[in-house]
PDB file of C-alpha atoms in Angstrom:
ATOM      1  CA  MET M   1       0.000   0.000   0.000  1.00 49.00           C
ATOM      2  CA  ALA M   2       1.328   3.442  -0.950  1.00 57.00           C
ATOM      3  CA  GLU M   3       2.222   5.815   1.857  1.00 63.00           C
ATOM      4  CA  PRO M   4      -0.240   8.659   2.458  1.00 61.00           C
ATOM      5  CA  THR M   5       1.216  12.027   1.496  1.00 68.00           C
ATOM      6  CA  TYR M   6       0.344  15.597   2.321  1.00 72.00           C
ATOM      7  CA  HIS M   7      -1.778  15.996  -0.794  1.00 72.00           C
ATOM      8  CA  ASP M   8      -3.805  12.901   0.052  1.00 72.00           C
ATOM      9  CA  HIS M   9      -5.206  14.820   3.027  1.00 73.00           C
ATOM     10  CA  ALA M  10      -4.722  18.395   1.872  1.00 80.00           C
ATOM     11  CA  ARG M  11      -8.357  19.062   0.958  1.00 83.00           C
ATOM     12  CA  ASP M  12      -9.680  18.795   4.517  1.00 89.00           C
ATOM     13  CA  LEU M  13      -6.685  20.582   6.002  1.00 92.00           C
ATOM     14  CA  ASN M  14      -6.883  23.420   3.476  1.00 92.00           C
ATOM     15  CA  ARG M  15     -10.554  23.868   4.317  1.00 93.00           C
ATOM     16  CA  GLU M  16      -9.650  24.233   7.993  1.00 94.00           C
ATOM     17  CA  LEU M  17      -6.818  26.632   7.245  1.00 95.00           C
ATOM     18  CA  ARG M  18      -8.899  28.891   5.025  1.00 94.00           C
ATOM     19  CA  ALA M  19     -11.622  28.986   7.655  1.00 95.00           C
ATOM     20  CA  ALA M  20      -9.037  30.087  10.210  1.00 96.00           C
ATOM     21  CA  ILE M  21      -8.132  33.319   8.376  1.00 97.00           C
ATOM     22  CA  PRO M  22     -10.533  35.937   6.959  1.00 96.00           C
ATOM     23  CA  LYS M  23     -10.585  35.784   3.159  1.00 96.00           C
ATOM     24  CA  GLU M  24      -9.564  39.423   2.719  1.00 97.00           C
ATOM     25  CA  ARG M  25      -6.645  39.001   5.094  1.00 98.00           C
ATOM     26  CA  LEU M  26      -5.463  35.849   3.339  1.00 98.00           C
ATOM     27  CA  THR M  27      -5.649  37.609  -0.025  1.00 97.00           C
ATOM     28  CA  ASP M  28      -3.542  40.453   1.340  1.00 98.00           C
ATOM     29  CA  LEU M  29      -0.936  38.035   2.715  1.00 98.00           C
ATOM     30  CA  HIS M  30      -0.599  36.516  -0.768  1.00 98.00           C
ATOM     31  CA  GLN M  31       0.109  39.903  -2.367  1.00 97.00           C
ATOM     32  CA  ARG M  32       3.536  40.061  -4.024  1.00 97.00           C
ATOM     33  CA  ARG M  33       5.309  43.339  -3.421  1.00 97.00           C
ATOM     34  CA  PRO M  34       8.448  43.243  -5.591  1.00 98.00           C
ATOM     35  CA  TRP M  35       9.980  46.275  -3.872  1.00 98.00           C
ATOM     36  CA  ARG M  36      10.040  44.396  -0.568  1.00 98.00           C
ATOM     37  CA  HIS M  37      11.751  41.404  -2.144  1.00 99.00           C
ATOM     38  CA  PHE M  38      14.366  43.562  -3.842  1.00 98.00           C
ATOM     39  CA  TRP M  39      14.948  45.668  -0.730  1.00 99.00           C
ATOM     40  CA  ILE M  40      15.910  42.504   1.146  1.00 99.00           C
ATOM     41  CA  ALA M  41      17.837  41.095  -1.828  1.00 99.00           C
ATOM     42  CA  LEU M  42      19.852  44.313  -2.212  1.00 99.00           C
ATOM     43  CA  ARG M  43      20.625  44.273   1.509  1.00 99.00           C
ATOM     44  CA  GLN M  44      21.995  40.752   1.132  1.00 99.00           C
ATOM     45  CA  VAL M  45      24.043  41.772  -1.913  1.00 99.00           C
ATOM     46  CA  ALA M  46      25.446  44.722   0.060  1.00 99.00           C
ATOM     47  CA  LEU M  47      26.473  42.321   2.832  1.00 99.00           C
ATOM     48  CA  LEU M  48      27.865  39.850   0.295  1.00 99.00           C
ATOM     49  CA  VAL M  49      30.130  42.560  -1.133  1.00 99.00           C
ATOM     50  CA  GLY M  50      30.745  44.639   1.971  1.00 99.00           C
ATOM     51  CA  LEU M  51      31.721  41.886   4.395  1.00 99.00           C
ATOM     52  CA  PRO M  52      34.770  40.726   2.355  1.00 99.00           C
ATOM     53  CA  VAL M  53      35.858  44.368   2.083  1.00 99.00           C
ATOM     54  CA  TRP M  54      35.621  44.696   5.866  1.00 99.00           C
ATOM     55  CA  ILE M  55      37.462  41.411   6.386  1.00 99.00           C
ATOM     56  CA  TYR M  56      40.265  42.589   4.095  1.00 98.00           C
ATOM     57  CA  HIS M  57      40.796  45.821   6.017  1.00 98.00           C
ATOM     58  CA  VAL M  58      40.795  44.439   9.569  1.00 98.00           C
ATOM     59  CA  ASP M  59      43.373  42.262  11.298  1.00 94.00           C
ATOM     60  CA  SER M  60      41.798  41.556  14.667  1.00 98.00           C
ATOM     61  CA  PHE M  61      40.218  38.119  15.078  1.00 98.00           C
ATOM     62  CA  TRP M  62      37.308  39.759  16.906  1.00 98.00           C
ATOM     63  CA  ALA M  63      36.674  41.934  13.857  1.00 98.00           C
ATOM     64  CA  TRP M  64      37.010  39.488  10.970  1.00 98.00           C
ATOM     65  CA  PHE M  65      35.647  36.310  12.582  1.00 99.00           C
ATOM     66  CA  PRO M  66      32.076  37.561  13.244  1.00 99.00           C
ATOM     67  CA  ALA M  67      32.030  39.064   9.748  1.00 99.00           C
ATOM     68  CA  SER M  68      33.122  35.753   8.251  1.00 99.00           C
ATOM     69  CA  VAL M  69      30.433  33.889  10.189  1.00 99.00           C
ATOM     70  CA  LEU M  70      27.788  36.354   9.025  1.00 99.00           C
ATOM     71  CA  LEU M  71      29.065  36.014   5.459  1.00 99.00           C
ATOM     72  CA  GLY M  72      28.433  32.266   5.589  1.00 99.00           C
ATOM     73  CA  PHE M  73      24.829  32.903   6.609  1.00 99.00           C
ATOM     74  CA  VAL M  74      24.470  35.544   3.892  1.00 99.00           C
ATOM     75  CA  ILE M  75      25.638  33.084   1.228  1.00 99.00           C
ATOM     76  CA  PHE M  76      23.101  30.563   2.538  1.00 99.00           C
ATOM     77  CA  SER M  77      20.367  33.223   2.483  1.00 99.00           C
ATOM     78  CA  PHE M  78      20.512  33.348  -1.307  1.00 99.00           C
ATOM     79  CA  SER M  79      19.031  29.841  -1.309  1.00 98.00           C
ATOM     80  CA  VAL M  80      16.004  31.406   0.417  1.00 99.00           C
ATOM     81  CA  LEU M  81      15.787  34.030  -2.322  1.00 99.00           C
ATOM     82  CA  LEU M  82      16.083  31.182  -4.834  1.00 99.00           C
ATOM     83  CA  HIS M  83      13.192  29.499  -3.038  1.00 98.00           C
ATOM     84  CA  GLU M  84      11.065  32.614  -3.633  1.00 99.00           C
ATOM     85  CA  ALA M  85      11.783  32.345  -7.354  1.00 98.00           C
ATOM     86  CA  VAL M  86      10.811  28.655  -7.375  1.00 98.00           C
ATOM     87  CA  HIS M  87       7.398  29.505  -5.917  1.00 98.00           C
ATOM     88  CA  ARG M  88       7.052  32.625  -8.090  1.00 97.00           C
ATOM     89  CA  CYS M  89       6.646  34.836  -5.038  1.00 98.00           C
ATOM     90  CA  ILE M  90       8.701  37.759  -6.369  1.00 98.00           C
ATOM     91  CA  PHE M  91       6.480  39.410  -8.977  1.00 97.00           C
ATOM     92  CA  ARG M  92       2.718  39.937  -9.095  1.00 89.00           C
ATOM     93  CA  LYS M  93       2.459  38.063 -12.397  1.00 86.00           C
ATOM     94  CA  ASN M  94       4.649  35.616 -14.264  1.00 86.00           C
ATOM     95  CA  HIS M  95       7.721  37.606 -15.204  1.00 89.00           C
ATOM     96  CA  ARG M  96      10.576  36.705 -17.522  1.00 90.00           C
ATOM     97  CA  LEU M  97      13.063  37.856 -14.874  1.00 96.00           C
ATOM     98  CA  ASN M  98      11.844  35.268 -12.366  1.00 97.00           C
ATOM     99  CA  ASN M  99      13.900  32.364 -13.711  1.00 97.00           C
ATOM    100  CA  PHE M 100      16.923  34.589 -14.326  1.00 98.00           C
ATOM    101  CA  LEU M 101      16.864  35.689 -10.693  1.00 98.00           C
ATOM    102  CA  GLY M 102      16.508  32.045  -9.690  1.00 98.00           C
ATOM    103  CA  LEU M 103      19.658  31.219 -11.643  1.00 98.00           C
ATOM    104  CA  VAL M 104      21.638  34.079 -10.065  1.00 98.00           C
ATOM    105  CA  TYR M 105      20.456  33.322  -6.534  1.00 99.00           C
ATOM    106  CA  GLY M 106      21.295  29.676  -7.109  1.00 98.00           C
ATOM    107  CA  TRP M 107      24.800  30.374  -8.371  1.00 98.00           C
ATOM    108  CA  ILE M 108      25.584  32.565  -5.361  1.00 98.00           C
ATOM    109  CA  SER M 109      24.359  29.910  -2.916  1.00 98.00           C
ATOM    110  CA  GLY M 110      26.018  27.067  -4.841  1.00 96.00           C
ATOM    111  CA  LEU M 111      22.790  25.511  -6.145  1.00 97.00           C
ATOM    112  CA  ALA M 112      21.451  24.777  -9.610  1.00 97.00           C
ATOM    113  CA  PHE M 113      18.081  26.489 -10.087  1.00 98.00           C
ATOM    114  CA  SER M 114      16.561  23.676 -12.170  1.00 98.00           C
ATOM    115  CA  GLN M 115      17.689  20.995  -9.712  1.00 97.00           C
ATOM    116  CA  PHE M 116      16.473  22.882  -6.660  1.00 98.00           C
ATOM    117  CA  LYS M 117      13.145  23.631  -8.337  1.00 97.00           C
ATOM    118  CA  ARG M 118      12.452  19.985  -9.184  1.00 97.00           C
ATOM    119  CA  TRP M 119      13.762  18.765  -5.807  1.00 97.00           C
ATOM    120  CA  HIS M 120      11.776  21.287  -3.799  1.00 97.00           C
ATOM    121  CA  LEU M 121       8.473  20.933  -5.662  1.00 96.00           C
ATOM    122  CA  ASP M 122       8.755  17.139  -5.365  1.00 96.00           C
ATOM    123  CA  HIS M 123       9.240  17.697  -1.641  1.00 96.00           C
ATOM    124  CA  HIS M 124       5.985  19.670  -1.492  1.00 95.00           C
ATOM    125  CA  ASP M 125       4.077  17.113  -3.555  1.00 93.00           C
ATOM    126  CA  HIS M 126       5.276  14.099  -1.576  1.00 93.00           C
ATOM    127  CA  LEU M 127       5.641  15.439   1.956  1.00 94.00           C
ATOM    128  CA  GLY M 128       5.030  12.527   4.324  1.00 89.00           C
ATOM    129  CA  SER M 129       6.507   9.863   2.050  1.00 90.00           C
ATOM    130  CA  SER M 130       9.738   8.199   3.151  1.00 90.00           C
ATOM    131  CA  HIS M 131      10.734   7.396  -0.449  1.00 91.00           C
ATOM    132  CA  ALA M 132       9.093   9.957  -2.774  1.00 92.00           C
ATOM    133  CA  ASP M 133      10.031  13.062  -0.776  1.00 95.00           C
ATOM    134  CA  PRO M 134      13.654  13.654  -1.886  1.00 95.00           C
ATOM    135  CA  LYS M 135      14.612  15.542   1.271  1.00 95.00           C
ATOM    136  CA  ARG M 136      13.442  12.730   3.512  1.00 94.00           C
ATOM    137  CA  ALA M 137      14.514   9.842   1.286  1.00 94.00           C
ATOM    138  CA  HIS M 138      17.991  11.024   0.345  1.00 95.00           C
ATOM    139  CA  LEU M 139      19.138  13.832   2.651  1.00 96.00           C
ATOM    140  CA  SER M 140      17.939  12.865   6.123  1.00 96.00           C
ATOM    141  CA  PRO M 141      20.645  11.147   8.214  1.00 96.00           C
ATOM    142  CA  ARG M 142      20.756   7.428   7.483  1.00 92.00           C
ATOM    143  CA  ILE M 143      22.466   6.776  10.805  1.00 96.00           C
ATOM    144  CA  ASN M 144      20.709   8.183  13.856  1.00 96.00           C
ATOM    145  CA  SER M 145      23.796   9.019  15.852  1.00 97.00           C
ATOM    146  CA  PRO M 146      25.119  12.387  17.089  1.00 97.00           C
ATOM    147  CA  TRP M 147      28.528  11.880  15.441  1.00 97.00           C
ATOM    148  CA  PHE M 148      26.906  11.263  12.050  1.00 98.00           C
ATOM    149  CA  LYS M 149      24.531  14.197  12.455  1.00 98.00           C
ATOM    150  CA  LEU M 150      27.483  16.457  13.241  1.00 98.00           C
ATOM    151  CA  LEU M 151      28.965  15.667   9.825  1.00 98.00           C
ATOM    152  CA  TYR M 152      26.191  17.806   8.324  1.00 98.00           C
ATOM    153  CA  CYS M 153      27.728  20.795  10.147  1.00 98.00           C
ATOM    154  CA  THR M 154      31.108  20.259   8.487  1.00 98.00           C
ATOM    155  CA  PRO M 155      32.441  20.332   4.908  1.00 98.00           C
ATOM    156  CA  MET M 156      31.144  16.742   4.667  1.00 98.00           C
ATOM    157  CA  LEU M 157      27.748  18.297   3.974  1.00 98.00           C
ATOM    158  CA  PHE M 158      28.768  18.851   0.364  1.00 97.00           C
ATOM    159  CA  PRO M 159      29.442  15.194  -0.593  1.00 97.00           C
ATOM    160  CA  ILE M 160      26.364  14.180   1.445  1.00 97.00           C
ATOM    161  CA  TYR M 161      24.188  16.671  -0.418  1.00 96.00           C
ATOM    162  CA  PHE M 162      25.573  15.932  -3.876  1.00 93.00           C
ATOM    163  CA  ARG M 163      25.176  12.205  -3.282  1.00 95.00           C
ATOM    164  CA  ALA M 164      21.520  12.842  -2.415  1.00 95.00           C
ATOM    165  CA  VAL M 165      21.103  14.891  -5.582  1.00 93.00           C
ATOM    166  CA  ALA M 166      22.762  12.165  -7.682  1.00 92.00           C
ATOM    167  CA  GLU M 167      20.263   9.617  -6.366  1.00 93.00           C
ATOM    168  CA  THR M 168      17.339  11.745  -7.512  1.00 93.00           C
ATOM    169  CA  PHE M 169      18.903  12.168 -10.971  1.00 90.00           C
ATOM    170  CA  LYS M 170      17.929   8.580 -11.788  1.00 87.00           C
ATOM    171  CA  GLY M 171      14.302   9.620 -12.129  1.00 89.00           C
ATOM    172  CA  TYR M 172      14.860  12.864 -14.052  1.00 95.00           C
ATOM    173  CA  PRO M 173      14.531  13.216 -17.835  1.00 95.00           C
ATOM    174  CA  GLU M 174      17.812  13.531 -19.717  1.00 96.00           C
ATOM    175  CA  HIS M 175      17.243  17.123 -20.852  1.00 96.00           C
ATOM    176  CA  LEU M 176      16.710  18.224 -17.241  1.00 97.00           C
ATOM    177  CA  CYS M 177      19.925  16.489 -16.147  1.00 96.00           C
ATOM    178  CA  ARG M 178      21.859  18.315 -18.864  1.00 97.00           C
ATOM    179  CA  GLN M 179      20.353  21.637 -17.808  1.00 97.00           C
ATOM    180  CA  ILE M 180      21.237  21.010 -14.167  1.00 97.00           C
ATOM    181  CA  LYS M 181      24.826  20.127 -15.077  1.00 96.00           C
ATOM    182  CA  ARG M 182      25.205  23.349 -17.093  1.00 98.00           C
ATOM    183  CA  GLU M 183      23.855  25.470 -14.252  1.00 98.00           C
ATOM    184  CA  ARG M 184      26.016  23.691 -11.697  1.00 97.00           C
ATOM    185  CA  THR M 185      29.125  24.209 -13.849  1.00 98.00           C
ATOM    186  CA  VAL M 186      28.489  27.962 -13.967  1.00 98.00           C
ATOM    187  CA  GLY M 187      28.123  28.047 -10.183  1.00 97.00           C
ATOM    188  CA  ILE M 188      31.341  26.103  -9.625  1.00 97.00           C
ATOM    189  CA  VAL M 189      33.264  28.330 -12.049  1.00 98.00           C
ATOM    190  CA  LEU M 190      31.881  31.430 -10.314  1.00 98.00           C
ATOM    191  CA  HIS M 191      32.993  30.319  -6.854  1.00 98.00           C
ATOM    192  CA  LEU M 192      36.373  29.081  -8.085  1.00 98.00           C
ATOM    193  CA  GLY M 193      36.869  32.404  -9.834  1.00 98.00           C
ATOM    194  CA  ILE M 194      36.102  34.351  -6.656  1.00 98.00           C
ATOM    195  CA  LEU M 195      38.381  32.088  -4.618  1.00 98.00           C
ATOM    196  CA  THR M 196      41.203  32.492  -7.144  1.00 98.00           C
ATOM    197  CA  TRP M 197      40.775  36.273  -7.161  1.00 98.00           C
ATOM    198  CA  PHE M 198      40.874  36.432  -3.362  1.00 99.00           C
ATOM    199  CA  TRP M 199      43.856  34.055  -3.298  1.00 99.00           C
ATOM    200  CA  THR M 200      45.865  36.291  -5.631  1.00 99.00           C
ATOM    201  CA  ILE M 201      45.203  39.180  -3.244  1.00 98.00           C
ATOM    202  CA  ASP M 202      46.223  37.195  -0.153  1.00 98.00           C
ATOM    203  CA  PRO M 203      45.755  33.478   0.719  1.00 98.00           C
ATOM    204  CA  TRP M 204      44.821  34.316   4.322  1.00 98.00           C
ATOM    205  CA  PHE M 205      42.190  36.752   3.034  1.00 99.00           C
ATOM    206  CA  ALA M 206      40.870  34.017   0.713  1.00 99.00           C
ATOM    207  CA  PHE M 207      40.448  31.723   3.708  1.00 99.00           C
ATOM    208  CA  LYS M 208      38.674  34.341   5.829  1.00 99.00           C
ATOM    209  CA  ALA M 209      36.428  35.719   3.074  1.00 99.00           C
ATOM    210  CA  HIS M 210      35.603  32.557   1.101  1.00 99.00           C
ATOM    211  CA  LEU M 211      36.891  29.175   2.277  1.00 98.00           C
ATOM    212  CA  PHE M 212      35.857  29.578   5.909  1.00 99.00           C
ATOM    213  CA  PRO M 213      32.347  31.009   5.322  1.00 99.00           C
ATOM    214  CA  VAL M 214      31.566  28.617   2.447  1.00 98.00           C
ATOM    215  CA  PHE M 215      32.985  25.351   3.769  1.00 98.00           C
ATOM    216  CA  PHE M 216      32.645  25.790   7.532  1.00 98.00           C
ATOM    217  CA  ILE M 217      29.805  28.247   8.225  1.00 99.00           C
ATOM    218  CA  PHE M 218      27.445  27.495   5.323  1.00 99.00           C
ATOM    219  CA  PRO M 219      27.032  23.842   6.471  1.00 99.00           C
ATOM    220  CA  ILE M 220      26.105  25.006   9.969  1.00 98.00           C
ATOM    221  CA  ALA M 221      23.608  27.544   8.604  1.00 99.00           C
ATOM    222  CA  PHE M 222      22.125  24.882   6.317  1.00 98.00           C
ATOM    223  CA  THR M 223      21.827  22.240   9.037  1.00 98.00           C
ATOM    224  CA  VAL M 224      20.338  24.474  11.722  1.00 98.00           C
ATOM    225  CA  ASN M 225      17.800  25.816   9.236  1.00 98.00           C
ATOM    226  CA  ARG M 226      16.849  22.313   8.168  1.00 97.00           C
ATOM    227  CA  LEU M 227      16.345  21.175  11.768  1.00 96.00           C
ATOM    228  CA  GLY M 228      13.466  23.644  11.967  1.00 94.00           C
ATOM    229  CA  GLN M 229      11.644  22.010   9.060  1.00 95.00           C
ATOM    230  CA  HIS M 230      10.553  18.378   9.358  1.00 93.00           C
ATOM    231  CA  TYR M 231      12.626  16.653  12.016  1.00 94.00           C
ATOM    232  CA  VAL M 232      10.416  17.208  15.090  1.00 94.00           C
ATOM    233  CA  ILE M 233       6.861  16.510  13.942  1.00 95.00           C
ATOM    234  CA  ASN M 234       3.668  14.651  14.812  1.00 94.00           C
ATOM    235  CA  PRO M 235       3.224  11.903  12.189  1.00 91.00           C
ATOM    236  CA  ASP M 236      -0.382  11.358  13.336  1.00 90.00           C
ATOM    237  CA  GLU M 237      -1.421  14.961  12.683  1.00 92.00           C
ATOM    238  CA  ILE M 238      -0.995  16.150   9.097  1.00 93.00           C
ATOM    239  CA  ALA M 239      -1.155  19.776  10.212  1.00 95.00           C
ATOM    240  CA  ASN M 240       2.016  19.094  12.203  1.00 95.00           C
ATOM    241  CA  TRP M 241       4.073  17.251   9.576  1.00 95.00           C
ATOM    242  CA  THR M 242       6.350  20.279   9.736  1.00 96.00           C
ATOM    243  CA  THR M 243       7.959  21.744  12.857  1.00 97.00           C
ATOM    244  CA  LEU M 244       6.243  24.802  14.318  1.00 97.00           C
ATOM    245  CA  MET M 245       9.031  27.276  15.070  1.00 98.00           C
ATOM    246  CA  ARG M 246       8.993  30.216  17.473  1.00 96.00           C
ATOM    247  CA  ALA M 247       9.392  33.705  16.023  1.00 95.00           C
ATOM    248  CA  ASN M 248      12.759  35.344  16.658  1.00 96.00           C
ATOM    249  CA  TRP M 249      14.086  38.580  15.169  1.00 97.00           C
ATOM    250  CA  MET M 250      17.659  37.285  14.815  1.00 98.00           C
ATOM    251  CA  TRP M 251      16.637  34.200  12.849  1.00 98.00           C
ATOM    252  CA  ASN M 252      14.239  36.294  10.776  1.00 98.00           C
ATOM    253  CA  PHE M 253      17.266  38.363   9.748  1.00 98.00           C
ATOM    254  CA  LEU M 254      19.723  35.509   9.213  1.00 98.00           C
ATOM    255  CA  TYR M 255      17.295  33.136   7.501  1.00 98.00           C
ATOM    256  CA  LEU M 256      15.076  35.668   5.710  1.00 98.00           C
ATOM    257  CA  PHE M 257      11.906  34.375   7.389  1.00 98.00           C
ATOM    258  CA  SER M 258      12.473  30.792   6.225  1.00 98.00           C
ATOM    259  CA  THR M 259      12.082  29.727   9.865  1.00 97.00           C
ATOM    260  CA  TYR M 260       8.319  29.704   9.177  1.00 98.00           C
ATOM    261  CA  HIS M 261       8.514  26.532   7.127  1.00 98.00           C
ATOM    262  CA  LEU M 262       5.261  25.107   8.465  1.00 98.00           C
ATOM    263  CA  GLU M 263       3.336  28.202   7.433  1.00 98.00           C
ATOM    264  CA  HIS M 264       5.018  28.037   4.029  1.00 98.00           C
ATOM    265  CA  HIS M 265       3.764  24.493   3.472  1.00 97.00           C
ATOM    266  CA  TYR M 266       0.245  25.603   4.355  1.00 97.00           C
ATOM    267  CA  PHE M 267       0.316  28.505   1.881  1.00 97.00           C
ATOM    268  CA  PRO M 268       3.281  28.217  -0.548  1.00 97.00           C
ATOM    269  CA  GLY M 269       2.185  31.340  -2.416  1.00 97.00           C
ATOM    270  CA  VAL M 270       2.723  33.686   0.530  1.00 98.00           C
ATOM    271  CA  PRO M 271       5.972  35.688   0.082  1.00 99.00           C
ATOM    272  CA  PHE M 272       8.603  35.172   2.751  1.00 99.00           C
ATOM    273  CA  TYR M 273       8.244  38.692   4.183  1.00 98.00           C
ATOM    274  CA  ASN M 274       4.592  37.911   5.076  1.00 99.00           C
ATOM    275  CA  LEU M 275       5.180  34.562   6.779  1.00 99.00           C
ATOM    276  CA  ARG M 276       5.545  36.016  10.279  1.00 98.00           C
ATOM    277  CA  LYS M 277       2.191  37.787   9.846  1.00 98.00           C
ATOM    278  CA  LEU M 278       0.716  34.513   8.606  1.00 98.00           C
ATOM    279  CA  GLN M 279       1.934  32.745  11.730  1.00 98.00           C
ATOM    280  CA  LYS M 280       0.205  35.306  13.939  1.00 98.00           C
ATOM    281  CA  GLU M 281      -3.066  34.789  12.052  1.00 98.00           C
ATOM    282  CA  LEU M 282      -2.772  31.035  12.584  1.00 98.00           C
ATOM    283  CA  GLU M 283      -2.072  31.136  16.321  1.00 98.00           C
ATOM    284  CA  PRO M 284      -5.671  30.143  17.295  1.00 97.00           C
ATOM    285  CA  PHE M 285      -5.466  27.236  14.816  1.00 98.00           C
ATOM    286  CA  PHE M 286      -2.205  26.033  16.374  1.00 97.00           C
ATOM    287  CA  GLN M 287      -3.745  26.231  19.829  1.00 97.00           C
ATOM    288  CA  ARG M 288      -6.756  24.154  18.782  1.00 96.00           C
ATOM    289  CA  LYS M 289      -4.414  21.538  17.332  1.00 95.00           C
ATOM    290  CA  GLN M 290      -2.299  21.633  20.523  1.00 94.00           C
ATOM    291  CA  MET M 291       0.840  22.149  18.463  1.00 96.00           C
ATOM    292  CA  ILE M 292       4.082  22.894  20.296  1.00 94.00           C
ATOM    293  CA  LEU M 293       6.300  25.848  19.424  1.00 95.00           C
ATOM    294  CA  PHE M 294      10.022  25.100  19.283  1.00 96.00           C
ATOM    295  CA  SER M 295      13.067  27.339  19.294  1.00 96.00           C
ATOM    296  CA  TYR M 296      16.282  26.493  17.462  1.00 97.00           C
ATOM    297  CA  SER M 297      18.028  25.897  20.777  1.00 96.00           C
ATOM    298  CA  GLN M 298      15.369  23.320  21.638  1.00 96.00           C
ATOM    299  CA  VAL M 299      15.554  21.431  18.343  1.00 96.00           C
ATOM    300  CA  LEU M 300      19.364  21.470  18.533  1.00 97.00           C
ATOM    301  CA  TYR M 301      19.162  20.027  22.046  1.00 96.00           C
ATOM    302  CA  LEU M 302      16.780  17.301  20.899  1.00 96.00           C
ATOM    303  CA  TRP M 303      18.818  16.550  17.785  1.00 97.00           C
ATOM    304  CA  PHE M 304      22.313  16.320  19.206  1.00 97.00           C
ATOM    305  CA  ILE M 305      21.920  15.756  22.952  1.00 96.00           C
ATOM    306  CA  LYS M 306      18.815  13.565  23.040  1.00 95.00           C
ATOM    307  CA  ASN M 307      19.571  12.003  19.630  1.00 96.00           C
ATOM    308  CA  HIS M 308      16.034  12.567  18.385  1.00 95.00           C
ATOM    309  CA  ALA M 309      15.132  10.403  15.373  1.00 95.00           C
ATOM    310  CA  PRO M 310      14.239  12.435  12.260  1.00 94.00           C
ATOM    311  CA  HIS M 311      10.594  12.845  11.252  1.00 94.00           C
ATOM    312  CA  THR M 312       9.239  11.661  14.592  1.00 94.00           C
ATOM    313  CA  GLN M 313       7.430  13.202  17.531  1.00 93.00           C
ATOM    314  CA  SER M 314       9.326  14.241  20.621  1.00 84.00           C
ATOM    315  CA  ASP M 315       8.067  12.817  23.904  1.00 70.00           C
ATOM    316  CA  ILE M 316      10.398  15.155  25.791  1.00 63.00           C
ATOM    317  CA  MET M 317       8.841  18.349  27.076  1.00 56.00           C
ATOM    318  CA  ILE M 318      11.428  21.122  27.094  1.00 54.00           C
TER     319      ILE M 318
END
């Protein structure tokens, strides 16, 4: 018997969700405001350019190290902007620039737009399936042990991720695989070019402004963000197949509102800058469902200290 997926039950859940929010308010939350997207995107570009300049001009560890850490999170944040392009949440109507922006955001964050689009939309379509959801089937830890989970916070994330992607390639049409390879090649050339440029300036600068943020901070940003998605859930309640995360201004800034992953699955067409407002509208719904709010410190504690198994409910009250 096939596993039930999110869409098998979505009709009843969607009816409940739409009844929980006034129609006019829900329509407003779905409004795309391109200026808001580009304001945030330009801020991230300014950080992407400005942080290496700062790192170059300072010598103190206490000056360059925080900037390098922030730079790693900024690079990761472009995958969130890419995510907005995948769901067409940038412009009010279909726009020819949407896919171009997706390509650029993907190259900066080290992802191929076409691969991420197929991977992510398959994830939405098959949420709840242990084999058809690519995130769950190929990227979740295969060994439930703290030492193995910690590998995701190290440069080992890259071979783990690309192995997961390679496994999904088997089911993709040939033309899509070729497109993904072309996009990935451009991204690799871009990052190698930046690294080479920085290296010619100064190898130590190249480490601080590229190697360290990309290979040591990006994996941490990726892993922590992912822990707030589908690892602490209630398998018996479809409304809670995603982790309900507590609002926090710092994570809103670092992760560009992608902390609200549950709300995103409910309404994928809501732009990221409206997800916090959406969560507030849904608070009575969460209370009726007796859903528990988690912070990142709590999910990290469950994940690494209590060795919580992925995609299961926690019986530990924090």
